[in-house]
Short mmCIF file of C-alpha atoms and ligand atoms in Angstrom, two decimals:
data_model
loop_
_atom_site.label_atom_id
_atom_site.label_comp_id
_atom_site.label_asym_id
_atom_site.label_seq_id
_atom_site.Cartn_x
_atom_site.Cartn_y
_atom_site.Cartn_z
CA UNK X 1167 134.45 90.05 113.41
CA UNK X 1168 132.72 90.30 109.90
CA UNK X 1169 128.81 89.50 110.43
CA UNK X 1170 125.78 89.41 108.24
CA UNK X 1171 122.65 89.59 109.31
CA UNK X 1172 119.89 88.22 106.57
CA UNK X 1173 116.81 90.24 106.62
CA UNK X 1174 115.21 93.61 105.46
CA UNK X 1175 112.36 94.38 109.04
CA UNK X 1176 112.49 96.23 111.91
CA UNK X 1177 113.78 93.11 113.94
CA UNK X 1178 116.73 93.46 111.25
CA UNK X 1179 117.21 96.79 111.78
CA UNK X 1180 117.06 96.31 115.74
CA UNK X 1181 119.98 93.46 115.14
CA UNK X 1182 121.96 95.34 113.25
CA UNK X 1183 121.76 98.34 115.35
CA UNK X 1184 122.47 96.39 118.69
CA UNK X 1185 125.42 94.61 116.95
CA UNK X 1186 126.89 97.72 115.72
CA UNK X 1187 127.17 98.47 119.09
CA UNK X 1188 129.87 95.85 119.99
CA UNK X 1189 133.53 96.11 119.96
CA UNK X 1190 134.19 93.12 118.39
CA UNK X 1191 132.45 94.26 115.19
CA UNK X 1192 134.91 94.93 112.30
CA UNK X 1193 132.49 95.02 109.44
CA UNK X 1194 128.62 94.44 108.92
CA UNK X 1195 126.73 93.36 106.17
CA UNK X 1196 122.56 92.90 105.98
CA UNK X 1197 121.20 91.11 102.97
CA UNK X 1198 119.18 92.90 101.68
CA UNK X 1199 118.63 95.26 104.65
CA UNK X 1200 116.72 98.78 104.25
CA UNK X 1201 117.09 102.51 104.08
CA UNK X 1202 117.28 102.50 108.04
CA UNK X 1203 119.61 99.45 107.92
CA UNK X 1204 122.20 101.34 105.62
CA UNK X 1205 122.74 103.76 108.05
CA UNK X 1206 124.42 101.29 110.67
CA UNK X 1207 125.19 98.73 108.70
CA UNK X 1208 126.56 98.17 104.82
CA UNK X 1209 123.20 96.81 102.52
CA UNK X 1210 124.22 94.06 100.32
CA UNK X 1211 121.72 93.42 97.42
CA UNK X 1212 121.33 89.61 97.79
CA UNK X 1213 117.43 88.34 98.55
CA UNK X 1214 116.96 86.56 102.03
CA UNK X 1215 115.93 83.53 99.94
CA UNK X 1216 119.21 83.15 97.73
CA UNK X 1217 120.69 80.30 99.51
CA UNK X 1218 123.81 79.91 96.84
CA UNK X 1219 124.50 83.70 96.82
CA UNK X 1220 124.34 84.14 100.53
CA UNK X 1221 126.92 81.33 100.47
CA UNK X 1222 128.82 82.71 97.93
CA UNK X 1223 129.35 86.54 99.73
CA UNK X 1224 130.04 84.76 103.25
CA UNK X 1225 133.02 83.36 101.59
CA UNK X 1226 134.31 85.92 99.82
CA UNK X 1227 133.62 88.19 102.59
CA UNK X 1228 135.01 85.47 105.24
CA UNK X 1229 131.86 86.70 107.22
CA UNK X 1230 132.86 84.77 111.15
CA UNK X 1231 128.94 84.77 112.15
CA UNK X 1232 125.86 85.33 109.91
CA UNK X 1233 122.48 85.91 112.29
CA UNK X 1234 119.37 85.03 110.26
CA UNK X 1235 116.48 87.35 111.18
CA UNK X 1236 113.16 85.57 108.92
CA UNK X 1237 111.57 82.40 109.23
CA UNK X 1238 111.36 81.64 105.57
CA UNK X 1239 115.51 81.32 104.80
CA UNK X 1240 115.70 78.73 107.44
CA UNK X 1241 112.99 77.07 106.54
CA UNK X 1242 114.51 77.31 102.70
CA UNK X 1243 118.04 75.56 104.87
CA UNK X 1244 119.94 78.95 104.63
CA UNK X 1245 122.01 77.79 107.70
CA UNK X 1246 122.52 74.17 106.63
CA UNK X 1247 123.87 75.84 102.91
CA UNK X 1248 126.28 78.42 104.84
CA UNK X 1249 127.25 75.76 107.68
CA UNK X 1250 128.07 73.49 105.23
CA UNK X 1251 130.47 75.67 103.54
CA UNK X 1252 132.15 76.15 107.14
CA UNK X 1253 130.42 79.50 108.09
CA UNK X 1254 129.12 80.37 111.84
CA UNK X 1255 125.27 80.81 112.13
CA UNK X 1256 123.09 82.19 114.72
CA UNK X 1257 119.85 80.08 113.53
CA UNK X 1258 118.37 76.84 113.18
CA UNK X 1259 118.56 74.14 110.47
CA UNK X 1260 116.04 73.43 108.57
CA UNK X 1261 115.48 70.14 110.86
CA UNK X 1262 115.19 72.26 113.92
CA UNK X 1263 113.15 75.08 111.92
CA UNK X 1264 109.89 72.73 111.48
CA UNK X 1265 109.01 73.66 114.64
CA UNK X 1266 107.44 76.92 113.53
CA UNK X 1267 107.57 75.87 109.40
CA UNK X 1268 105.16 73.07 110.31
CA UNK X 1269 102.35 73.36 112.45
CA UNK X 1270 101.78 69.32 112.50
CA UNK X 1271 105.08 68.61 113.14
CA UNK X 1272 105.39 70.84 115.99
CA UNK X 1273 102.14 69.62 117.80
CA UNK X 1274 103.39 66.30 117.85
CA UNK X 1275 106.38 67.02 118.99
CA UNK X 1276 104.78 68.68 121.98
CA UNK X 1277 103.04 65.91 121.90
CA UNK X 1278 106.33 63.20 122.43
CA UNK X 1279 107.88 65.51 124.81
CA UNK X 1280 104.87 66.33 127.19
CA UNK X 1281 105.13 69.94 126.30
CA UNK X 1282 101.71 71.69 127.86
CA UNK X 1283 99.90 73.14 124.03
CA UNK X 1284 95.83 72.48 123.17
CA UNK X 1285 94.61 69.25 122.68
CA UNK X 1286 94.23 69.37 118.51
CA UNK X 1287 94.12 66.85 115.45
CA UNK X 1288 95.99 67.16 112.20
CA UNK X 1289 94.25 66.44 108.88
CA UNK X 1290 95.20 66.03 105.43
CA UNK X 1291 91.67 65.29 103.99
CA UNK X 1292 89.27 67.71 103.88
CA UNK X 1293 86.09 65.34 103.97
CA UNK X 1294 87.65 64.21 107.15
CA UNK X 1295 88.53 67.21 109.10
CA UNK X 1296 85.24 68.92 108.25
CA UNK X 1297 83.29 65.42 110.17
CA UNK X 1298 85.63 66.09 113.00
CA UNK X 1299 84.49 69.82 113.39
CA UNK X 1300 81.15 68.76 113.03
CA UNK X 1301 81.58 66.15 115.97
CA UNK X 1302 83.76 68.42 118.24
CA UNK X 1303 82.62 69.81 121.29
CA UNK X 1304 84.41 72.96 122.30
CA UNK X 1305 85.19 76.15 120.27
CA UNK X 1306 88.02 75.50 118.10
CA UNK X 1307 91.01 77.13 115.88
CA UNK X 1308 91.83 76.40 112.28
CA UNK X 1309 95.71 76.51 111.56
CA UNK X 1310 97.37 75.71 108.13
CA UNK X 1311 100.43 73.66 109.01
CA UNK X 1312 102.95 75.31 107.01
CA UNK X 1313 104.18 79.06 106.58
CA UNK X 1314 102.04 81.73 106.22
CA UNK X 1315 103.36 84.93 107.37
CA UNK X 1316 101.33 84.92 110.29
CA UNK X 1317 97.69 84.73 108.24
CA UNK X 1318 96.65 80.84 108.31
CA UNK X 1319 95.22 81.39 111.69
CA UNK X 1320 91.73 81.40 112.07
CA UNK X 1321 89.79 81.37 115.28
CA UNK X 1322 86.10 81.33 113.90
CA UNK X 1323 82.94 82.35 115.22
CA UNK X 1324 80.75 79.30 114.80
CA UNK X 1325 80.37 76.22 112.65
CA UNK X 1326 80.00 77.62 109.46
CA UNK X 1327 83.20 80.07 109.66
CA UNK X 1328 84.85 76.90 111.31
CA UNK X 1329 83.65 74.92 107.57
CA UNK X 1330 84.29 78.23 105.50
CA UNK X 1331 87.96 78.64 106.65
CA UNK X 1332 89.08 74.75 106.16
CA UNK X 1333 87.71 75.26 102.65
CA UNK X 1334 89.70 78.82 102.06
CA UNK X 1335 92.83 76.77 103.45
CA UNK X 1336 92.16 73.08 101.93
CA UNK X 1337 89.48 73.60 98.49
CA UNK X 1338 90.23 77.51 97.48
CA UNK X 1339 93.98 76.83 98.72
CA UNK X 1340 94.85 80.28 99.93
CA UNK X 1341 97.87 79.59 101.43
CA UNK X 1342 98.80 77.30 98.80
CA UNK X 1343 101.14 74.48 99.98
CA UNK X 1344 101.37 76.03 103.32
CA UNK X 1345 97.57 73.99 103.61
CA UNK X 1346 98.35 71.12 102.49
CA UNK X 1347 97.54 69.74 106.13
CA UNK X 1348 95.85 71.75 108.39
CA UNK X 1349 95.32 71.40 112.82
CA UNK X 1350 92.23 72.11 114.15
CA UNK X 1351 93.05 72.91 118.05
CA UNK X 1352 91.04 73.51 121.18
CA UNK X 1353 90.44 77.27 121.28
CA UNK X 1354 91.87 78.68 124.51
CA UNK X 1355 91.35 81.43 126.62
CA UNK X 1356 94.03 83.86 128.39
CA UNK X 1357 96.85 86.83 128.32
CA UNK X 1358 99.16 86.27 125.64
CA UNK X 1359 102.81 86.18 126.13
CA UNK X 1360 106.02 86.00 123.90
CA UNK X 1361 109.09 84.42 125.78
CA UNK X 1362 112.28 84.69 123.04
CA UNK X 1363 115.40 82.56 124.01
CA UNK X 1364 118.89 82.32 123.36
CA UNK X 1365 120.13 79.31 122.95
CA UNK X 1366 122.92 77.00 121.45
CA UNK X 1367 121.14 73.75 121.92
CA UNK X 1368 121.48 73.02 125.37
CA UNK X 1369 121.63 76.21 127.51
CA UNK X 1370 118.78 78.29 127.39
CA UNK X 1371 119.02 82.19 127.98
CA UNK X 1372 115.66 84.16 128.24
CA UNK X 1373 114.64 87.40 127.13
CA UNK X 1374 112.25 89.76 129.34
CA UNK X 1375 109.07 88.31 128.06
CA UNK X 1376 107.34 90.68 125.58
CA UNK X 1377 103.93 91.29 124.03
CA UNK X 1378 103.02 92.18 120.82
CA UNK X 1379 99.59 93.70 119.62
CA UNK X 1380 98.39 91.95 116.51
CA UNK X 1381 95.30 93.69 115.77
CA UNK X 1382 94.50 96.42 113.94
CA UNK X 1383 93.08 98.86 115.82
CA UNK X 1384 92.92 100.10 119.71
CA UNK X 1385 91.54 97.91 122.11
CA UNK X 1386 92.23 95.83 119.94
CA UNK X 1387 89.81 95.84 117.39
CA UNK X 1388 90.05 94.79 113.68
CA UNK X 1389 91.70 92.74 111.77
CA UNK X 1390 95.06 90.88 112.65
CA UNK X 1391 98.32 92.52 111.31
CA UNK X 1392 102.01 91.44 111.50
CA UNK X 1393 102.10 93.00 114.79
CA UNK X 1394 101.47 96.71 115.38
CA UNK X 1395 103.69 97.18 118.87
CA UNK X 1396 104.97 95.57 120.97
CA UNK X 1397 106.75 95.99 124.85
CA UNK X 1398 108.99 94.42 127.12
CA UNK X 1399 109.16 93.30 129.93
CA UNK X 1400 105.41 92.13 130.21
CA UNK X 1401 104.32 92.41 134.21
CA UNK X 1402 101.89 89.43 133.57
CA UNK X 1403 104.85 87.30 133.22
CA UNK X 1404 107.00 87.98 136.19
CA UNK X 1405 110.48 86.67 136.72
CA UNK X 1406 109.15 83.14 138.97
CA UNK X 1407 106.72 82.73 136.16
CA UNK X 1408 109.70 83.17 133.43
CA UNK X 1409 111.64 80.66 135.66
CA UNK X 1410 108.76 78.37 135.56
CA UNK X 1411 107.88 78.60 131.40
CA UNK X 1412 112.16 78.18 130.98
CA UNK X 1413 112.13 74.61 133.18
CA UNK X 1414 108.70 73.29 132.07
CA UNK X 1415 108.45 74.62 128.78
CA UNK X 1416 111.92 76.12 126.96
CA UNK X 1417 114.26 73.22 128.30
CA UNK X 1418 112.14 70.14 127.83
CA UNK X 1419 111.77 71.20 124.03
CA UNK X 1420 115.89 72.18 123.26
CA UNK X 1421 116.32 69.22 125.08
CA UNK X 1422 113.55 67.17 122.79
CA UNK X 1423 114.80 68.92 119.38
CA UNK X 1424 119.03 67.73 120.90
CA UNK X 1425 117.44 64.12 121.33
CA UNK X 1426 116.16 63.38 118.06
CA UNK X 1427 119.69 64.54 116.63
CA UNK X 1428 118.45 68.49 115.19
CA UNK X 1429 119.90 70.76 117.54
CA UNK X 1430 118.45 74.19 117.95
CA UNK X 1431 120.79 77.10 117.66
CA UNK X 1432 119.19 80.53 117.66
CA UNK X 1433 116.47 82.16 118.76
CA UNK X 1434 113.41 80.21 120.14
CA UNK X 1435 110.48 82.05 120.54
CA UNK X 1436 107.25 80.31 122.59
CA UNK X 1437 103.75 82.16 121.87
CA UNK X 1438 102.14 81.28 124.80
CA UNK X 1439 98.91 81.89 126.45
CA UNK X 1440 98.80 82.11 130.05
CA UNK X 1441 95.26 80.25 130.80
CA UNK X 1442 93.23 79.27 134.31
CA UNK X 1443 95.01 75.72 134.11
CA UNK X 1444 98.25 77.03 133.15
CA UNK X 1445 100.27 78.26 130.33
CA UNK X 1446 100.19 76.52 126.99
CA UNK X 1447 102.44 76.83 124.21
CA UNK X 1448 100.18 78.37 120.77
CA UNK X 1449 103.29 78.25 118.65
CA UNK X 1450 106.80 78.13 118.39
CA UNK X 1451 108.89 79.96 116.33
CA UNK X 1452 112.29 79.63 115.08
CA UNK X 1453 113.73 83.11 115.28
CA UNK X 1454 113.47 86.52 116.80
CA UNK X 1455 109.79 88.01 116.99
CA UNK X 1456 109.29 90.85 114.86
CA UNK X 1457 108.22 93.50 116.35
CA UNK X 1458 109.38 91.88 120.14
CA UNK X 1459 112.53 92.72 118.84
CA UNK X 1460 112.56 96.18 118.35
CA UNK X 1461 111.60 96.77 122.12
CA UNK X 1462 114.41 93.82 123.42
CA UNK X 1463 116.78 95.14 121.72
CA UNK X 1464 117.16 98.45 123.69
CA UNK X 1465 116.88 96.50 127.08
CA UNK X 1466 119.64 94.07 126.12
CA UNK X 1467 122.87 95.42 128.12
CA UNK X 1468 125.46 92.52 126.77
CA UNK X 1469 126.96 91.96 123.49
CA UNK X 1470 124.59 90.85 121.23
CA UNK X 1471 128.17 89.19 119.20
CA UNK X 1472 129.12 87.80 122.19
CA UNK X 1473 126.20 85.94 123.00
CA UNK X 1474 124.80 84.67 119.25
CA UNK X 1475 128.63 83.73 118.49
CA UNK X 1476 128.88 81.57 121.90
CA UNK X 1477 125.49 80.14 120.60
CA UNK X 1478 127.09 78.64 117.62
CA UNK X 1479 130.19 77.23 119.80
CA UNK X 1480 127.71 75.62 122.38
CA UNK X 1481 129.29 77.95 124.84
CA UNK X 1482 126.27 79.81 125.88
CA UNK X 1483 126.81 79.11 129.29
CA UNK X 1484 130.35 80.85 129.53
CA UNK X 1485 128.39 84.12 128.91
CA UNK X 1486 126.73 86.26 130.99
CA UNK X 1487 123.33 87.98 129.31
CA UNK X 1488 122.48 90.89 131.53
CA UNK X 1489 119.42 93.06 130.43
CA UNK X 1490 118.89 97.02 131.71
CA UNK X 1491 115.95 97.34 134.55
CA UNK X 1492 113.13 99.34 133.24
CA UNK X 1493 110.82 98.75 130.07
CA UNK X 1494 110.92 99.32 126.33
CA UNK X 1495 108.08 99.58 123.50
CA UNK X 1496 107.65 99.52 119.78
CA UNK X 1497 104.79 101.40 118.07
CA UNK X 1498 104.70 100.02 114.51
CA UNK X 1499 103.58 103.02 112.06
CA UNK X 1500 101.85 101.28 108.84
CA UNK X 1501 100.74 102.44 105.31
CA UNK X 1502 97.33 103.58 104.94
CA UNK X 1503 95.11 100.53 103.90
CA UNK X 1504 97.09 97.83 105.43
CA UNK X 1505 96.64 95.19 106.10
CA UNK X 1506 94.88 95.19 102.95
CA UNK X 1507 96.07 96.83 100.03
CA UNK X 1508 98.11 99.82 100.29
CA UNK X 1509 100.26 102.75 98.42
CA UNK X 1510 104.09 102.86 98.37
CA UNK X 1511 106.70 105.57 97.60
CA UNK X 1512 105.40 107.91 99.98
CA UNK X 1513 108.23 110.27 101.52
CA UNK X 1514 108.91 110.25 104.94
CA UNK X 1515 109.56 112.86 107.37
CA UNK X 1516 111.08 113.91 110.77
CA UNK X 1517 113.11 110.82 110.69
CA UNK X 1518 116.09 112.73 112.34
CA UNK X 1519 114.71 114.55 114.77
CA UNK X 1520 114.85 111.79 117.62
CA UNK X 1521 116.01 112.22 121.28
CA UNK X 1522 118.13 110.14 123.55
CA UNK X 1523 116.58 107.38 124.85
CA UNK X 1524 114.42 106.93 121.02
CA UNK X 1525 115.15 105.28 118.21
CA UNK X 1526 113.27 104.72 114.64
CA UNK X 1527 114.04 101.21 113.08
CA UNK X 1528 113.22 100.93 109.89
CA UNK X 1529 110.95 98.00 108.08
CA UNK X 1530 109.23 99.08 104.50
CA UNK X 1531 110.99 101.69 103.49
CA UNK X 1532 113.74 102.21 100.84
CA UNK X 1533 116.42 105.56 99.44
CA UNK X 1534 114.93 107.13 96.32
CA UNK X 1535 117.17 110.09 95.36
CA UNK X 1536 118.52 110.76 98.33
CA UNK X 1537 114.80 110.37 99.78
CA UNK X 1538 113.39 108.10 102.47
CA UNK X 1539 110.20 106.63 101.13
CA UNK X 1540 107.40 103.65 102.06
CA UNK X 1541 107.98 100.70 100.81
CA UNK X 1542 105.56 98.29 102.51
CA UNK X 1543 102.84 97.56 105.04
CA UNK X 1544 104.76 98.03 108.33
CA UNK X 1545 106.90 100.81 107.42
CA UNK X 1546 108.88 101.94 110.79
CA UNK X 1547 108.76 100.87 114.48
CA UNK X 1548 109.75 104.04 116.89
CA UNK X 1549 111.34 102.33 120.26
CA UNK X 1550 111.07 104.35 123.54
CA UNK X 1551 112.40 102.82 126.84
CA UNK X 1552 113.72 104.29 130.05
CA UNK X 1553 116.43 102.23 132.33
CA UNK X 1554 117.49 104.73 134.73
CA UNK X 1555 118.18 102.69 137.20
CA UNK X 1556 116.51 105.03 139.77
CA UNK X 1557 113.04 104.68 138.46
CA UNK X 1558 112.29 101.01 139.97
CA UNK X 1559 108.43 101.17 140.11
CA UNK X 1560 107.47 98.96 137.03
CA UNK X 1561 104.68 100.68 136.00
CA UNK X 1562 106.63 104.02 135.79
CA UNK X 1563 109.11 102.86 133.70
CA UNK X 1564 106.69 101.53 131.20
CA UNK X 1565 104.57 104.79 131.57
CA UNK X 1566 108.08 106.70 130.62
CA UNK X 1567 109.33 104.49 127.78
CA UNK X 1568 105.27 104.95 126.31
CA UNK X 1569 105.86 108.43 126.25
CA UNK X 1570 108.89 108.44 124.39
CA UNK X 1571 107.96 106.13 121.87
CA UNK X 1572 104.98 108.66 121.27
CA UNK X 1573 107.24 111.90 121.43
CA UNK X 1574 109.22 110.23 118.79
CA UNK X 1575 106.72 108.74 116.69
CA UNK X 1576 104.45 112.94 116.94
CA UNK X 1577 108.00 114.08 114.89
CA UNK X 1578 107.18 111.47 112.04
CA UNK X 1579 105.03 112.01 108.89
CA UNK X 1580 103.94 111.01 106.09
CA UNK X 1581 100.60 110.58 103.67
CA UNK X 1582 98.39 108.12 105.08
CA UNK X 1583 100.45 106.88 108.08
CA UNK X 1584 98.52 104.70 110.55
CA UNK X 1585 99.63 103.74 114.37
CA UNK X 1586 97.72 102.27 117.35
CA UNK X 1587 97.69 105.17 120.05
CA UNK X 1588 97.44 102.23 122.85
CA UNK X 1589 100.43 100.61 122.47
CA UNK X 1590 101.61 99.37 126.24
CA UNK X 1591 99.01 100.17 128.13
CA UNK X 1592 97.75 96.53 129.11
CA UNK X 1593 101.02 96.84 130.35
CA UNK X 1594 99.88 99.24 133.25
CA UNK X 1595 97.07 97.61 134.24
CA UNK X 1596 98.25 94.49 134.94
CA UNK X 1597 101.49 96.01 136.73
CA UNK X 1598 99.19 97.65 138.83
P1 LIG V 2741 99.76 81.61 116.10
O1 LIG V 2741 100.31 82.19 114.83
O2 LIG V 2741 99.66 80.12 116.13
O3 LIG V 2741 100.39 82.21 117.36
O4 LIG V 2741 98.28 82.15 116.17
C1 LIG V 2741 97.98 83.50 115.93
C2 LIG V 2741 97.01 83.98 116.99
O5 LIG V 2741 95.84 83.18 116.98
C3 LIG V 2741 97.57 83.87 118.38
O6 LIG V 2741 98.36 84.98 118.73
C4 LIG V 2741 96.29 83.78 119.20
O7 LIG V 2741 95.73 85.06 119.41
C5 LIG V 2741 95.37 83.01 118.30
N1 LIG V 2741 95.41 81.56 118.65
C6 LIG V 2741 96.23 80.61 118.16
N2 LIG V 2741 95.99 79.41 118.72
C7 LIG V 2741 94.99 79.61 119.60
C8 LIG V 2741 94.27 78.74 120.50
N3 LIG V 2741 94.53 77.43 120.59
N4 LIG V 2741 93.30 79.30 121.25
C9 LIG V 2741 93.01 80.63 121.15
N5 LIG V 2741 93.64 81.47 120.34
C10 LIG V 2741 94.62 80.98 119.56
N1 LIG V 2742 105.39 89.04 116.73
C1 LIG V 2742 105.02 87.78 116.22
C2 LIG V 2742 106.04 87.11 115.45
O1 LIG V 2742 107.19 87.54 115.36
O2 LIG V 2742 105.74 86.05 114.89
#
């Protein structure tokens, strides 16, 4: 098969690297990929957000399946363009998609379809929504409705943050159209958890649930990031509870998003926090997670072709998705400075010194004479896991696949380079 996978992160690289794995792969393409993504995979210089050229190389290329890693081109309809011109995608439309490109759309869907989330009200007007958090009762969270690479988010400290961050959203328009509504939700309390699915609109295939680290700094401290790690499986979230999230949670919203005639192919990813009364949905979103990824991938033992091409045939249920026993984990290295501002160009080193059972995937960087250099906030994610099957105890095989990641990531350099040194270890505790 010819694929293309649109996208230029570490969840890209992870794709691409699983996929070139498979024996059904004849050729694959990313668009526009990255220096680690050229070394599995053939970079095509087309922008994720180029519906009409995307289209235009499928064809010529008669690419059989194109995977869409970002949010953003299927929001902008990239599968509807490429579907339309009779091409195979692993990915929602742009219908299906509003669950995670709007924030108000998604509640009230939860809403019709008795989906467990935080009670919350959607406003338009900022006069209004700023009476309601005057009048409301319990802590709250400020979301802009529409896409914002992970920053609308705000979970404020009292009223006056509350006020400040609907006027950075609605007055000072921050996020710019991605504000043009905004939910204010009941603030909740609880472990986070990530469970990704497979799906091809009616049978639903979950991942190991995964958790990512958004802050900063250990413990986490400071300020929130893309995601600085993440690891997999997560012994909060145990395989009853996973069965539980799938029936009550997973199914009733494919099912929903079938019913009111947009389909969801793809991955579906629930952000959910596990609270006294339950778990409750936080978001959806409409594709892999990023870094979540980057530690699934490694634990997947299937075809990753296999199972996104029987997504797109609505013959997910034909195939069998096995995962490897033990644990995986990302530690996301970053520029210097980020999230705020930071340098680029920086070369990197000790790239190809990695052992078995290790692997760097690539997100910010680029090939400058023959050079691997930064090229952006999150710059690599080094993935350690252990699956020998003889090392059962849970906590061991997380300890292991820590240590790896580290060993790895100690061979790495370069000016400025930050990484959490705490990555997986809420793992241990709670498996303990
Ligand atoms: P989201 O992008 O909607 O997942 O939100 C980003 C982060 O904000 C989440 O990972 C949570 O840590 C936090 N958050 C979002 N919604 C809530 C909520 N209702 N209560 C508490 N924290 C929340
Ligand atoms: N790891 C969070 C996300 O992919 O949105």
């Amino acid at each position: 098969m010819h694929i293309l996978i649109i996208g230029s992160g570490g969840r890209e690289h992870a794709l691409a690297w699983k996929a070139a794995q498979s024996p059904r792969l004849t050729q694959l393409f990313v668009a526009p990929g990255n220096a680690g993504t050229a070394s599995v995979a053939q970079n095509v210089a087309i922008s994720a957000d180029d519906n009409a050229a995307l289209v235009a190389f499928a064809r010529e290329k008669q690419i059989d399946l194109v995977i869409v890693g970002p949010e953003v081109p299927l929001a902008n309809g990239v599968s509807d363009a490429l579907r339309a011109a009779g091409v195979r995608v692993f990915g929602p439309s742009r219908a299906a998609a509003q669950l995670e490109s709007s924030k108000t759309f998604s509640k009230a869907f939860m809403a019709r379809h008795h989906i467990p989330t935080a009670r919350y009200a959607t406003f338009a007007e900022f006069g209004a929504a700023r009476d309601f958090l005057r009048a409301a009762d319990y802590p709250v969270v400020i979301k802009a409705s529409g896409l914002a690479a992970g920053k609308g988010v705000i979970v404020p400290a009292s009223l006056a943050e509350a006020e400040a961050a609907l006027d950075r959203i609605m007055i000072a328009r921050e996020f710019g159209a991605a504000g043009d509504e905004v939910v204010i939700e009941e603030r909740l309390e609880g472990e986070e958890v990530s469970l990704i699915a497979f799906t091809d609109g009616i049978t639903i295939k979950p991942m190991p649930p995964a958790q990512d680290h958004k802050r900063l700094l250990d413990d986490d401290r400071g300020p929130n990031t893309g995601g600085m790690g993440a690891y997999a499986p997560a012994p909060i979230c145990p395989p009853a509870l996973v069965a539980e999230l799938t029936r009550a949670i997973l199914q009733p919203t494919v099912d929903g998003l079938r019913a009111e005639g947009t389909p969801f192919v793809g991955a579906l990813y629930a952000g959910l926090m596990l609270t006294r009364d339950g778990a409750r949905v936080l978001e959806f979103n409409c594709r892999f997670g990023d870094p979540e990824t980057q530690a699934l991938m490694p634990l997947l033992d299937s075809d990753l072709i296999e199972i996104a091409d029987a997504c797109t045939t609505g013959r997910l249920d034909k195939v069998d998705v096995r995962w490897k026993r033990g644990a995986a984990v990302c530690i996301v290295i970053a520029s210097g400075g980020y999230p705020g501002e930071y340098e680029s160009g920086k070369e990197i080193h000790g790239l190809d010194a990695m052992s078995d059972d290790c692997v760097v995937f690539h997100a910010g960087t680029k090939m400058v004479n023959g050079k691997v250099v930064t090229a952006g906030g999150r710059v690599l994610g080094v993935s350690g896991w252990e699956t020998d099957r003889e090392t059962d105890m849970k906590a061991d095989a997380i300890k292991r696949a820590i240590r790896k990641a580290y060993a790895g990531l100690g061979k790495i350099e370069f000016s400025g380079m930050q990484y959490r040194a705490d990555i997986g270890k809420r793992a241990i505790v709670a498996s303990k």
